Amino acid sequence: MKDHSDIYDAIYEIVRKIPKGRVSTYGHIAAAIGMKSGARMVGYAMNHCHGLKPPIPAQRVVNRSGLLTGKAHFGPGDEMAELLKEEGVLVKDDQVRNFEHVLWDPAVEIGI
DNA sequence: AAAATGACATGAG
DNA sequence: ACTCATGCCATTT
């Protein structure tokens, strides 16, 4: 495990910039770092973000449908949905309500 | 070195 | 409107 995870670093940086109460999608994050079709890479990076020094709010990262795809990777239960609810994101049946309302576009914030 | 896998996206039927 | 098939780039076996 070298420390070259530049891709991960880029992805983590974007996810870390997601404000509380907001969510983002893999496609938008991938596009923000320059990987238009690297949606899978974003998810892959999330899989490795377990135990990182800065807590990565991967719970704010959902698929383009607003569905909590990786909820199973957080906790045994609906910990991911609970976290989002705590932050103010309306989650119903593992799916974000008002998705477009809480959707945060990294490209806009970063200024791509 | 090649093939398989992955917390997705998009297009076509 | 819904389901099936392909693409994408990096990591792992």
CSV table of N, CA and C (backbone and C1' of nucleotides) in Angstrom, one decimal:
chain,number,residue,atom,x,y,z
A,1,MET,N,0.8,-1.2,0.0
A,1,MET,CA,0.0,0.0,0.0
A,1,MET,C,0.9,1.2,0.0
A,2,LYS,N,1.2,1.7,-1.1
A,2,LYS,CA,2.0,3.0,-1.1
A,2,LYS,C,1.0,4.1,-0.8
A,3,ASP,N,1.6,5.3,-0.7
A,3,ASP,CA,0.7,6.4,-0.4
A,3,ASP,C,0.4,7.2,-1.7
A,4,HIS,N,0.4,6.5,-2.8
A,4,HIS,CA,0.2,7.2,-4.0
A,4,HIS,C,-1.2,7.3,-4.4
A,5,SER,N,-2.1,6.8,-3.6
A,5,SER,CA,-3.5,6.8,-4.0
A,5,SER,C,-4.0,8.1,-4.4
A,6,ASP,N,-3.4,8.7,-5.4
A,6,ASP,CA,-3.8,10.0,-5.9
A,6,ASP,C,-5.2,10.0,-6.3
A,7,ILE,N,-5.7,9.0,-6.9
A,7,ILE,CA,-7.1,8.9,-7.3
A,7,ILE,C,-8.0,8.9,-6.1
A,8,TYR,N,-7.6,8.1,-5.1
A,8,TYR,CA,-8.4,8.1,-3.9
A,8,TYR,C,-8.3,9.4,-3.2
A,9,ASP,N,-7.1,10.0,-3.2
A,9,ASP,CA,-7.0,11.3,-2.5
A,9,ASP,C,-7.9,12.3,-3.2
A,10,ALA,N,-7.9,12.3,-4.5
A,10,ALA,CA,-8.8,13.2,-5.2
A,10,ALA,C,-10.3,13.0,-4.8
A,11,ILE,N,-10.6,11.7,-4.8
A,11,ILE,CA,-12.0,11.4,-4.5
A,11,ILE,C,-12.3,11.7,-3.1
A,12,TYR,N,-11.4,11.4,-2.2
A,12,TYR,CA,-11.7,11.7,-0.7
A,12,TYR,C,-11.8,13.2,-0.5
A,13,GLU,N,-11.0,13.9,-1.3
A,13,GLU,CA,-11.0,15.4,-1.1
A,13,GLU,C,-12.4,15.9,-1.5
A,14,ILE,N,-12.9,15.4,-2.6
A,14,ILE,CA,-14.2,15.9,-3.0
A,14,ILE,C,-15.3,15.5,-2.0
A,15,VAL,N,-15.2,14.3,-1.6
A,15,VAL,CA,-16.3,13.8,-0.6
A,15,VAL,C,-16.2,14.6,0.7
A,16,ARG,N,-14.9,14.9,1.1
A,16,ARG,CA,-14.7,15.6,2.3
A,16,ARG,C,-15.3,17.0,2.2
A,17,LYS,N,-15.4,17.5,1.0
A,17,LYS,CA,-15.9,18.9,0.8
A,17,LYS,C,-17.4,18.9,0.8
A,18,ILE,N,-18.1,17.8,0.8
A,18,ILE,CA,-19.5,17.8,0.8
A,18,ILE,C,-20.0,18.3,2.1
A,19,PRO,N,-20.8,19.4,2.1
A,19,PRO,CA,-21.3,20.0,3.3
A,19,PRO,C,-22.3,19.1,4.0
A,20,LYS,N,-22.5,19.4,5.2
A,20,LYS,CA,-23.5,18.6,6.0
A,20,LYS,C,-24.9,18.8,5.5
A,21,GLY,N,-25.7,17.8,5.5
A,21,GLY,CA,-27.0,17.9,5.0
A,21,GLY,C,-27.2,17.8,3.5
A,22,ARG,N,-26.0,17.5,2.8
A,22,ARG,CA,-26.1,17.5,1.4
A,22,ARG,C,-25.6,16.1,0.9
A,23,VAL,N,-25.9,15.7,-0.3
A,23,VAL,CA,-25.4,14.4,-0.8
A,23,VAL,C,-24.9,14.6,-2.2
A,24,SER,N,-24.1,13.7,-2.7
A,24,SER,CA,-23.5,13.8,-4.0
A,24,SER,C,-23.6,12.5,-4.7
A,25,THR,N,-23.4,12.5,-6.0
A,25,THR,CA,-23.5,11.2,-6.7
A,25,THR,C,-22.1,10.8,-7.3
A,26,TYR,N,-21.9,9.6,-7.5
A,26,TYR,CA,-20.7,9.0,-8.0
A,26,TYR,C,-20.3,9.7,-9.4
A,27,GLY,N,-21.3,9.8,-10.2
A,27,GLY,CA,-21.0,10.4,-11.5
A,27,GLY,C,-20.5,11.8,-11.4
A,28,HIS,N,-21.1,12.6,-10.6
A,28,HIS,CA,-20.6,14.0,-10.4
A,28,HIS,C,-19.3,14.1,-9.8
A,29,ILE,N,-19.0,13.3,-8.8
A,29,ILE,CA,-17.7,13.3,-8.2
A,29,ILE,C,-16.6,12.8,-9.2
A,30,ALA,N,-16.9,11.8,-9.9
A,30,ALA,CA,-16.0,11.3,-10.9
A,30,ALA,C,-15.7,12.4,-12.0
A,31,ALA,N,-16.7,13.1,-12.4
A,31,ALA,CA,-16.6,14.1,-13.4
A,31,ALA,C,-15.7,15.3,-12.7
A,32,ALA,N,-15.9,15.5,-11.5
A,32,ALA,CA,-15.2,16.6,-10.8
A,32,ALA,C,-13.7,16.3,-10.8
A,33,ILE,N,-13.3,15.1,-10.6
A,33,ILE,CA,-11.9,14.8,-10.6
A,33,ILE,C,-11.3,14.6,-12.0
A,34,GLY,N,-12.2,14.6,-13.0
A,34,GLY,CA,-11.8,14.4,-14.3
A,34,GLY,C,-12.1,13.1,-14.9
A,35,MET,N,-12.6,12.2,-14.1
A,35,MET,CA,-13.0,10.9,-14.6
A,35,MET,C,-14.5,10.8,-14.9
A,36,LYS,N,-14.8,11.1,-16.1
A,36,LYS,CA,-16.2,11.2,-16.5
A,36,LYS,C,-16.9,9.9,-16.3
A,37,SER,N,-16.2,8.8,-16.6
A,37,SER,CA,-16.8,7.5,-16.4
A,37,SER,C,-16.2,6.7,-15.3
A,38,GLY,N,-15.6,7.4,-14.4
A,38,GLY,CA,-14.9,6.7,-13.3
A,38,GLY,C,-15.8,6.5,-12.1
A,39,ALA,N,-17.1,6.4,-12.3
A,39,ALA,CA,-18.0,6.2,-11.2
A,39,ALA,C,-17.6,5.0,-10.4
A,40,ARG,N,-17.2,4.0,-11.0
A,40,ARG,CA,-16.9,2.7,-10.3
A,40,ARG,C,-15.7,3.0,-9.5
A,41,MET,N,-14.7,3.8,-10.0
A,41,MET,CA,-13.5,4.1,-9.2
A,41,MET,C,-13.9,4.8,-7.9
A,42,VAL,N,-14.9,5.7,-8.0
A,42,VAL,CA,-15.3,6.4,-6.8
A,42,VAL,C,-15.8,5.4,-5.8
A,43,GLY,N,-16.6,4.5,-6.2
A,43,GLY,CA,-17.2,3.5,-5.2
A,43,GLY,C,-16.1,2.7,-4.7
A,44,TYR,N,-15.1,2.3,-5.6
A,44,TYR,CA,-14.0,1.5,-5.2
A,44,TYR,C,-13.2,2.2,-4.1
A,45,ALA,N,-13.0,3.5,-4.3
A,45,ALA,CA,-12.2,4.3,-3.3
A,45,ALA,C,-13.0,4.3,-2.0
A,46,MET,N,-14.3,4.4,-2.0
A,46,MET,CA,-15.1,4.4,-0.8
A,46,MET,C,-14.9,3.0,0.0
A,47,ASN,N,-14.7,2.0,-0.8
A,47,ASN,CA,-14.5,0.7,-0.1
A,47,ASN,C,-13.3,0.6,0.7
A,48,HIS,N,-12.3,1.5,0.2
A,48,HIS,CA,-11.0,1.5,0.9
A,48,HIS,C,-11.0,2.6,2.0
A,49,CYS,N,-12.0,3.4,2.1
A,49,CYS,CA,-11.9,4.5,3.0
A,49,CYS,C,-12.2,4.1,4.4
A,50,HIS,N,-12.4,2.8,4.6
A,50,HIS,CA,-12.6,2.4,6.0
A,50,HIS,C,-11.4,2.5,6.9
A,51,GLY,N,-11.6,3.2,8.0
A,51,GLY,CA,-10.5,3.3,8.9
A,51,GLY,C,-9.5,4.4,8.6
A,52,LEU,N,-9.8,5.3,7.6
A,52,LEU,CA,-9.0,6.4,7.3
A,52,LEU,C,-8.9,7.4,8.4
A,53,LYS,N,-7.8,8.2,8.5
A,53,LYS,CA,-7.7,9.1,9.6
A,53,LYS,C,-8.8,10.2,9.6
A,54,PRO,N,-9.0,10.9,8.5
A,54,PRO,CA,-10.2,11.8,8.5
A,54,PRO,C,-11.4,10.9,8.1
A,55,PRO,N,-12.4,11.0,8.9
A,55,PRO,CA,-13.6,10.2,8.6
A,55,PRO,C,-14.2,10.7,7.2
A,56,ILE,N,-14.3,9.8,6.3
A,56,ILE,CA,-14.9,10.1,5.0
A,56,ILE,C,-16.4,9.9,5.1
A,57,PRO,N,-17.1,11.0,4.9
A,57,PRO,CA,-18.6,10.9,4.9
A,57,PRO,C,-19.1,10.2,3.7
A,58,ALA,N,-18.8,9.0,3.5
A,58,ALA,CA,-19.2,8.2,2.4
A,58,ALA,C,-20.7,8.1,2.4
A,59,GLN,N,-21.3,8.3,3.5
A,59,GLN,CA,-22.8,8.2,3.6
A,59,GLN,C,-23.5,9.3,2.7
A,60,ARG,N,-22.7,10.4,2.5
A,60,ARG,CA,-23.3,11.4,1.6
A,60,ARG,C,-23.1,11.1,0.2
A,61,VAL,N,-22.4,10.0,-0.1
A,61,VAL,CA,-22.2,9.6,-1.5
A,61,VAL,C,-23.2,8.5,-1.9
A,62,VAL,N,-24.1,8.9,-2.8
A,62,VAL,CA,-25.1,7.9,-3.2
A,62,VAL,C,-25.0,7.8,-4.8
A,63,ASN,N,-25.7,6.8,-5.3
A,63,ASN,CA,-25.7,6.6,-6.7
A,63,ASN,C,-26.6,7.7,-7.4
A,64,ARG,N,-26.7,7.7,-8.6
A,64,ARG,CA,-27.4,8.8,-9.3
A,64,ARG,C,-28.9,8.7,-9.1
A,65,SER,N,-29.4,7.6,-8.5
A,65,SER,CA,-30.8,7.5,-8.2
A,65,SER,C,-31.1,7.9,-6.8
A,66,GLY,N,-30.1,8.3,-6.1
A,66,GLY,CA,-30.3,8.7,-4.7
A,66,GLY,C,-30.5,7.5,-3.8
A,67,LEU,N,-30.1,6.3,-4.3
A,67,LEU,CA,-30.3,5.1,-3.5
A,67,LEU,C,-29.0,4.9,-2.7
A,68,LEU,N,-29.1,4.5,-1.5
A,68,LEU,CA,-27.9,4.2,-0.6
A,68,LEU,C,-27.4,2.9,-1.0
A,69,THR,N,-26.6,2.8,-2.0
A,69,THR,CA,-26.1,1.6,-2.5
A,69,THR,C,-25.2,0.9,-1.5
A,70,GLY,N,-24.3,1.7,-0.9
A,70,GLY,CA,-23.3,1.1,-0.1
A,70,GLY,C,-23.7,1.1,1.4
A,71,LYS,N,-24.9,1.1,1.7
A,71,LYS,CA,-25.4,1.1,3.1
A,71,LYS,C,-24.9,-0.1,3.8
A,72,ALA,N,-24.8,-1.2,3.1
A,72,ALA,CA,-24.4,-2.5,3.7
A,72,ALA,C,-23.0,-2.4,4.2
A,73,HIS,N,-22.2,-1.5,3.6
A,73,HIS,CA,-20.8,-1.4,3.9
A,73,HIS,C,-20.6,-0.5,5.2
A,74,PHE,N,-21.6,0.2,5.6
A,74,PHE,CA,-21.4,1.0,6.8
A,74,PHE,C,-21.6,0.3,8.1
A,75,GLY,N,-22.8,-0.2,8.3
A,75,GLY,CA,-23.0,-1.0,9.5
A,75,GLY,C,-23.9,-2.1,9.2
A,76,PRO,N,-24.1,-3.0,10.2
A,76,PRO,CA,-25.0,-4.1,10.0
A,76,PRO,C,-26.4,-3.7,9.7
A,77,GLY,N,-26.8,-2.5,10.2
A,77,GLY,CA,-28.2,-2.1,10.0
A,77,GLY,C,-28.2,-0.9,9.0
A,78,ASP,N,-29.2,0.0,9.2
A,78,ASP,CA,-29.3,1.1,8.4
A,78,ASP,C,-28.6,2.3,8.9
A,79,GLU,N,-27.3,2.1,9.4
A,79,GLU,CA,-26.6,3.1,10.0
A,79,GLU,C,-26.4,4.3,9.0
A,80,MET,N,-26.1,4.0,7.8
A,80,MET,CA,-25.9,5.0,6.8
A,80,MET,C,-27.2,5.9,6.7
A,81,ALA,N,-28.3,5.3,6.6
A,81,ALA,CA,-29.6,6.1,6.5
A,81,ALA,C,-29.8,6.9,7.7
A,82,GLU,N,-29.4,6.3,8.9
A,82,GLU,CA,-29.6,7.0,10.1
A,82,GLU,C,-28.7,8.2,10.2
A,83,LEU,N,-27.5,8.0,9.7
A,83,LEU,CA,-26.5,9.2,9.7
A,83,LEU,C,-27.0,10.3,8.8
A,84,LEU,N,-27.5,9.9,7.7
A,84,LEU,CA,-28.1,11.0,6.8
A,84,LEU,C,-29.3,11.7,7.4
A,85,LYS,N,-30.1,10.9,8.0
A,85,LYS,CA,-31.3,11.5,8.7
A,85,LYS,C,-30.8,12.5,9.7
A,86,GLU,N,-29.8,12.1,10.5
A,86,GLU,CA,-29.3,12.9,11.5
A,86,GLU,C,-28.7,14.2,11.0
A,87,GLU,N,-28.2,14.1,9.8
A,87,GLU,CA,-27.6,15.3,9.2
A,87,GLU,C,-28.7,16.2,8.5
A,88,GLY,N,-29.9,15.7,8.4
A,88,GLY,CA,-31.0,16.5,7.9
A,88,GLY,C,-31.4,16.0,6.5
A,89,VAL,N,-30.8,15.0,6.0
A,89,VAL,CA,-31.2,14.4,4.7
A,89,VAL,C,-32.4,13.5,4.9
A,90,LEU,N,-33.4,13.7,4.2
A,90,LEU,CA,-34.6,12.8,4.3
A,90,LEU,C,-34.4,11.5,3.6
A,91,VAL,N,-34.3,10.5,4.4
A,91,VAL,CA,-34.1,9.2,3.8
A,91,VAL,C,-35.3,8.3,4.0
A,92,LYS,N,-35.8,7.6,3.0
A,92,LYS,CA,-36.9,6.7,3.1
A,92,LYS,C,-36.7,5.5,2.3
A,93,ASP,N,-36.7,4.4,3.1
A,93,ASP,CA,-36.5,3.1,2.4
A,93,ASP,C,-35.1,3.0,1.7
A,94,ASP,N,-34.1,3.5,2.5
A,94,ASP,CA,-32.7,3.5,1.9
A,94,ASP,C,-32.6,4.4,0.7
A,95,GLN,N,-33.5,5.3,0.5
A,95,GLN,CA,-33.5,6.2,-0.7
A,95,GLN,C,-33.7,7.6,-0.2
A,96,VAL,N,-32.9,8.5,-0.8
A,96,VAL,CA,-32.9,9.9,-0.4
A,96,VAL,C,-34.2,10.6,-1.1
A,97,ARG,N,-34.9,11.3,-0.2
A,97,ARG,CA,-36.1,12.0,-0.7
A,97,ARG,C,-35.6,13.4,-1.0
A,98,ASN,N,-36.2,14.1,-1.9
A,98,ASN,CA,-35.8,15.4,-2.3
A,98,ASN,C,-34.3,15.4,-2.7
A,99,PHE,N,-34.0,14.3,-3.4
A,99,PHE,CA,-32.6,14.1,-3.8
A,99,PHE,C,-32.1,15.3,-4.5
A,100,GLU,N,-32.8,15.8,-5.5
A,100,GLU,CA,-32.3,17.0,-6.2
A,100,GLU,C,-32.2,18.2,-5.3
A,101,HIS,N,-33.0,18.1,-4.2
A,101,HIS,CA,-33.0,19.3,-3.3
A,101,HIS,C,-31.7,19.3,-2.4
A,102,VAL,N,-31.2,18.1,-2.1
A,102,VAL,CA,-30.0,18.0,-1.2
A,102,VAL,C,-28.8,17.7,-2.1
A,103,LEU,N,-29.0,17.5,-3.3
A,103,LEU,CA,-27.8,17.2,-4.2
A,103,LEU,C,-26.8,18.3,-4.2
A,104,TRP,N,-25.6,18.0,-4.0
A,104,TRP,CA,-24.5,18.9,-4.0
A,104,TRP,C,-23.5,18.6,-5.1
A,105,ASP,N,-23.4,19.6,-6.0
A,105,ASP,CA,-22.5,19.4,-7.1
A,105,ASP,C,-21.1,19.8,-6.9
A,106,PRO,N,-20.1,18.9,-6.8
A,106,PRO,CA,-18.7,19.3,-6.5
A,106,PRO,C,-18.1,20.2,-7.5
A,107,ALA,N,-18.5,20.0,-8.8
A,107,ALA,CA,-17.9,20.8,-9.8
A,107,ALA,C,-18.3,22.3,-9.6
A,108,VAL,N,-19.5,22.5,-9.0
A,108,VAL,CA,-19.9,23.9,-8.8
A,108,VAL,C,-19.1,24.5,-7.7
A,109,GLU,N,-19.0,23.7,-6.6
A,109,GLU,CA,-18.3,24.2,-5.4
A,109,GLU,C,-16.8,24.4,-5.7
A,110,ILE,N,-16.2,23.5,-6.4
A,110,ILE,CA,-14.8,23.6,-6.7
A,110,ILE,C,-14.5,24.6,-7.8
A,111,GLY,N,-15.4,24.6,-8.7
A,111,GLY,CA,-15.3,25.5,-9.8
A,111,GLY,C,-14.5,24.9,-11.0
A,112,ILE,N,-15.0,23.8,-11.5
A,112,ILE,CA,-14.4,23.1,-12.6
A,112,ILE,C,-14.5,24.0,-13.9
B,1,DA,P,4.4,-7.4,-18.3
B,1,DA,O5',3.5,-8.8,-18.3
B,1,DA,C5',3.7,-9.7,-19.3
B,1,DA,C4',2.5,-10.6,-19.6
B,1,DA,C3',1.3,-9.7,-20.0
B,1,DA,O3',0.5,-10.5,-21.0
B,1,DA,C1',0.8,-10.8,-17.9
B,2,DA,P,-0.8,-9.8,-21.6
B,2,DA,O5',-1.9,-10.7,-20.8
B,2,DA,C5',-1.8,-12.1,-20.8
B,2,DA,C4',-3.1,-12.6,-20.1
B,2,DA,C3',-4.4,-12.0,-20.6
B,2,DA,O3',-5.4,-13.0,-20.7
B,2,DA,C1',-4.1,-11.7,-18.2
B,3,DA,P,-6.9,-12.6,-21.2
B,3,DA,O5',-7.6,-12.8,-19.8
B,3,DA,C5',-7.4,-14.0,-19.0
B,3,DA,C4',-8.2,-14.0,-17.8
B,3,DA,C3',-9.7,-13.5,-18.0
B,3,DA,O3',-10.5,-14.4,-17.2
B,3,DA,C1',-8.6,-12.2,-16.3
B,4,DA,P,-12.1,-14.0,-17.2
B,4,DA,O5',-12.2,-13.4,-15.7
B,4,DA,C5',-11.6,-14.1,-14.6
B,4,DA,C4',-12.0,-13.4,-13.3
B,4,DA,C3',-13.4,-12.9,-13.2
B,4,DA,O3',-13.9,-13.1,-11.9
B,4,DA,C1',-11.9,-11.1,-12.9
B,5,DT,P,-15.4,-12.7,-11.6
B,5,DT,O5',-15.2,-11.3,-10.7
B,5,DT,C5',-14.5,-11.4,-9.5
B,5,DT,C4',-14.4,-10.0,-8.9
B,5,DT,C3',-15.7,-9.3,-8.8
B,5,DT,O3',-15.9,-8.9,-7.4
B,5,DT,C1',-14.1,-7.8,-9.8
B,6,DG,P,-17.3,-8.6,-6.9
B,6,DG,O5',-17.2,-7.0,-6.9
B,6,DG,C5',-16.3,-6.3,-6.1
B,6,DG,C4',-16.3,-4.8,-6.3
B,6,DG,C3',-17.8,-4.3,-6.4
B,6,DG,O3',-18.0,-3.2,-5.5
B,6,DG,C1',-16.4,-3.5,-8.2
B,7,DA,P,-19.3,-3.6,-4.6
B,7,DA,O5',-19.9,-2.2,-4.1
B,7,DA,C5',-21.3,-2.0,-4.1
B,7,DA,C4',-21.6,-0.6,-4.0
B,7,DA,C3',-20.8,0.3,-5.0
B,7,DA,O3',-21.8,1.2,-5.6
B,7,DA,C1',-20.5,1.2,-2.9
B,8,DC,P,-22.6,0.5,-6.8
B,8,DC,O5',-22.3,1.6,-7.9
B,8,DC,C5',-22.1,2.9,-7.6
B,8,DC,C4',-21.9,3.7,-8.9
B,8,DC,C3',-23.3,4.1,-9.6
B,8,DC,O3',-23.2,5.5,-10.0
B,8,DC,C1',-21.9,2.9,-11.1
B,9,DA,P,-24.4,6.1,-10.8
B,9,DA,O5',-23.9,6.0,-12.3
B,9,DA,C5',-22.7,6.6,-12.7
B,9,DA,C4',-22.7,6.8,-14.2
B,9,DA,C3',-24.0,7.3,-14.7
B,9,DA,O3',-23.8,8.3,-15.7
B,9,DA,C1',-23.5,5.2,-15.7
B,10,DT,P,-25.0,9.0,-16.4
B,10,DT,O5',-25.1,8.3,-17.8
B,10,DT,C5',-23.9,7.9,-18.5
B,10,DT,C4',-24.3,7.1,-19.8
B,10,DT,C3',-25.6,7.5,-20.4
B,10,DT,O3',-25.4,7.7,-21.8
B,10,DT,C1',-25.5,5.2,-20.0
B,11,DG,P,-26.7,8.1,-22.7
B,11,DG,O5',-26.8,6.7,-23.6
B,11,DG,C5',-25.6,6.1,-24.0
B,11,DG,C4',-26.0,4.8,-24.8
B,11,DG,C3',-27.2,5.1,-25.8
B,11,DG,O3',-27.0,4.4,-27.0
B,11,DG,C1',-27.7,3.3,-24.2
B,12,DA,P,-28.1,4.5,-28.1
B,12,DA,O5',-28.7,3.0,-28.2
B,12,DA,C5',-27.8,1.9,-28.2
B,12,DA,C4',-28.6,0.6,-28.0
B,12,DA,C3',-29.8,0.5,-28.9
B,12,DA,O3',-29.9,-0.9,-29.4
B,12,DA,C1',-30.4,0.3,-26.6
B,13,DG,P,-31.1,-1.2,-30.4
B,13,DG,O5',-32.0,-2.2,-29.5
B,13,DG,C5',-31.4,-3.3,-28.9
B,13,DG,C4',-32.5,-4.2,-28.3
B,13,DG,C3',-33.8,-4.3,-29.1
B,13,DG,O3',-34.3,-5.6,-29.0
B,13,DG,C1',-34.3,-3.3,-27.0
C,1,DA,P,-42.1,7.0,-18.0
C,1,DA,O5',-42.4,5.5,-18.0
C,1,DA,C5',-43.5,4.9,-17.4
C,1,DA,C4',-43.2,3.4,-17.0
C,1,DA,C3',-42.0,3.3,-16.1
C,1,DA,O3',-42.2,2.2,-15.2
C,1,DA,C1',-41.6,2.3,-18.2
C,2,DC,P,-40.9,1.9,-14.3
C,2,DC,O5',-40.3,0.5,-14.9
C,2,DC,C5',-41.2,-0.5,-15.4
C,2,DC,C4',-40.5,-1.7,-15.9
C,2,DC,C3',-39.2,-2.1,-15.1
C,2,DC,O3',-39.1,-3.5,-15.0
C,2,DC,C1',-38.6,-1.6,-17.4
C,3,DT,P,-37.9,-4.1,-14.2
C,3,DT,O5',-37.0,-4.7,-15.4
C,3,DT,C5',-37.6,-5.5,-16.4
C,3,DT,C4',-36.6,-6.1,-17.3
C,3,DT,C3',-35.3,-6.6,-16.7
C,3,DT,O3',-34.9,-7.8,-17.3
C,3,DT,C1',-34.8,-4.9,-18.2
C,4,DC,P,-33.5,-8.6,-16.9
C,4,DC,O5',-32.6,-8.2,-18.2
C,4,DC,C5',-33.1,-8.4,-19.5
C,4,DC,C4',-32.0,-8.1,-20.6
C,4,DC,C3',-30.7,-8.7,-20.2
C,4,DC,O3',-30.0,-9.3,-21.3
C,4,DC,C1',-30.5,-6.3,-20.5
C,5,DA,P,-28.5,-9.9,-21.2
C,5,DA,O5',-27.7,-8.7,-21.8
C,5,DA,C5',-28.0,-8.2,-23.1
C,5,DA,C4',-27.0,-7.1,-23.5
C,5,DA,C3',-25.5,-7.5,-23.2
C,5,DA,O3',-24.7,-7.2,-24.3
C,5,DA,C1',-26.0,-5.5,-22.2
C,6,DT,P,-23.1,-7.5,-24.2
C,6,DT,O5',-22.5,-6.0,-24.0
C,6,DT,C5',-22.8,-5.0,-25.0
C,6,DT,C4',-22.1,-3.7,-24.6
C,6,DT,C3',-20.6,-3.8,-24.4
C,6,DT,O3',-19.9,-2.7,-25.1
C,6,DT,C1',-21.7,-2.7,-22.6
C,7,DG,P,-18.3,-2.6,-24.9
C,7,DG,O5',-18.2,-1.3,-24.0
C,7,DG,C5',-18.9,-0.1,-24.3
C,7,DG,C4',-18.5,1.0,-23.3
C,7,DG,C3',-17.0,1.1,-23.0
C,7,DG,O3',-16.5,2.4,-23.0
C,7,DG,C1',-18.2,0.8,-21.0
C,8,DC,P,-14.9,2.7,-22.9
C,8,DC,O5',-14.8,3.8,-21.8
C,8,DC,C5',-15.8,4.1,-20.8
C,8,DC,C4',-15.2,4.2,-19.4
C,8,DC,C3',-13.7,3.9,-19.2
C,8,DC,O3',-13.0,5.1,-19.0
C,8,DC,C1',-15.0,2.7,-17.6
C,9,DC,P,-11.4,5.2,-19.4
C,9,DC,O5',-10.7,4.9,-18.0
C,9,DC,C5',-11.0,5.8,-16.9
C,9,DC,C4',-10.5,5.1,-15.6
C,9,DC,C3',-9.1,4.6,-15.6
C,9,DC,O3',-8.4,5.1,-14.5
C,9,DC,C1',-10.5,2.8,-14.9
C,10,DA,P,-6.8,4.8,-14.4
C,10,DA,O5',-6.9,3.9,-13.0
C,10,DA,C5',-7.6,4.4,-11.9
C,10,DA,C4',-7.8,3.3,-10.8
C,10,DA,C3',-6.5,2.6,-10.4
C,10,DA,O3',-6.4,2.5,-9.0
C,10,DA,C1',-8.1,1.0,-11.1
C,11,DT,P,-5.1,1.9,-8.4
C,11,DT,O5',-5.6,0.5,-7.8
C,11,DT,C5',-6.8,0.5,-7.1
C,11,DT,C4',-7.3,-0.9,-6.6
C,11,DT,C3',-6.1,-1.7,-6.1
C,11,DT,O3',-6.5,-2.4,-5.0
C,11,DT,C1',-7.2,-2.8,-7.9
C,12,DT,P,-5.5,-3.3,-4.2
C,12,DT,O5',-5.9,-4.8,-4.6
C,12,DT,C5',-7.3,-5.2,-4.6
C,12,DT,C4',-7.5,-6.6,-5.0
C,12,DT,C3',-6.4,-7.6,-4.4
C,12,DT,O3',-7.1,-8.7,-3.9
C,12,DT,C1',-6.6,-7.7,-6.8
C,13,DT,P,-6.2,-9.9,-3.3
C,13,DT,O5',-6.3,-11.0,-4.5
C,13,DT,C5',-7.5,-11.3,-5.1
C,13,DT,C4',-7.4,-12.5,-6.0
C,13,DT,C3',-6.4,-13.6,-5.5
C,13,DT,O3',-6.9,-14.9,-5.8
C,13,DT,C1',-5.7,-12.8,-7.6
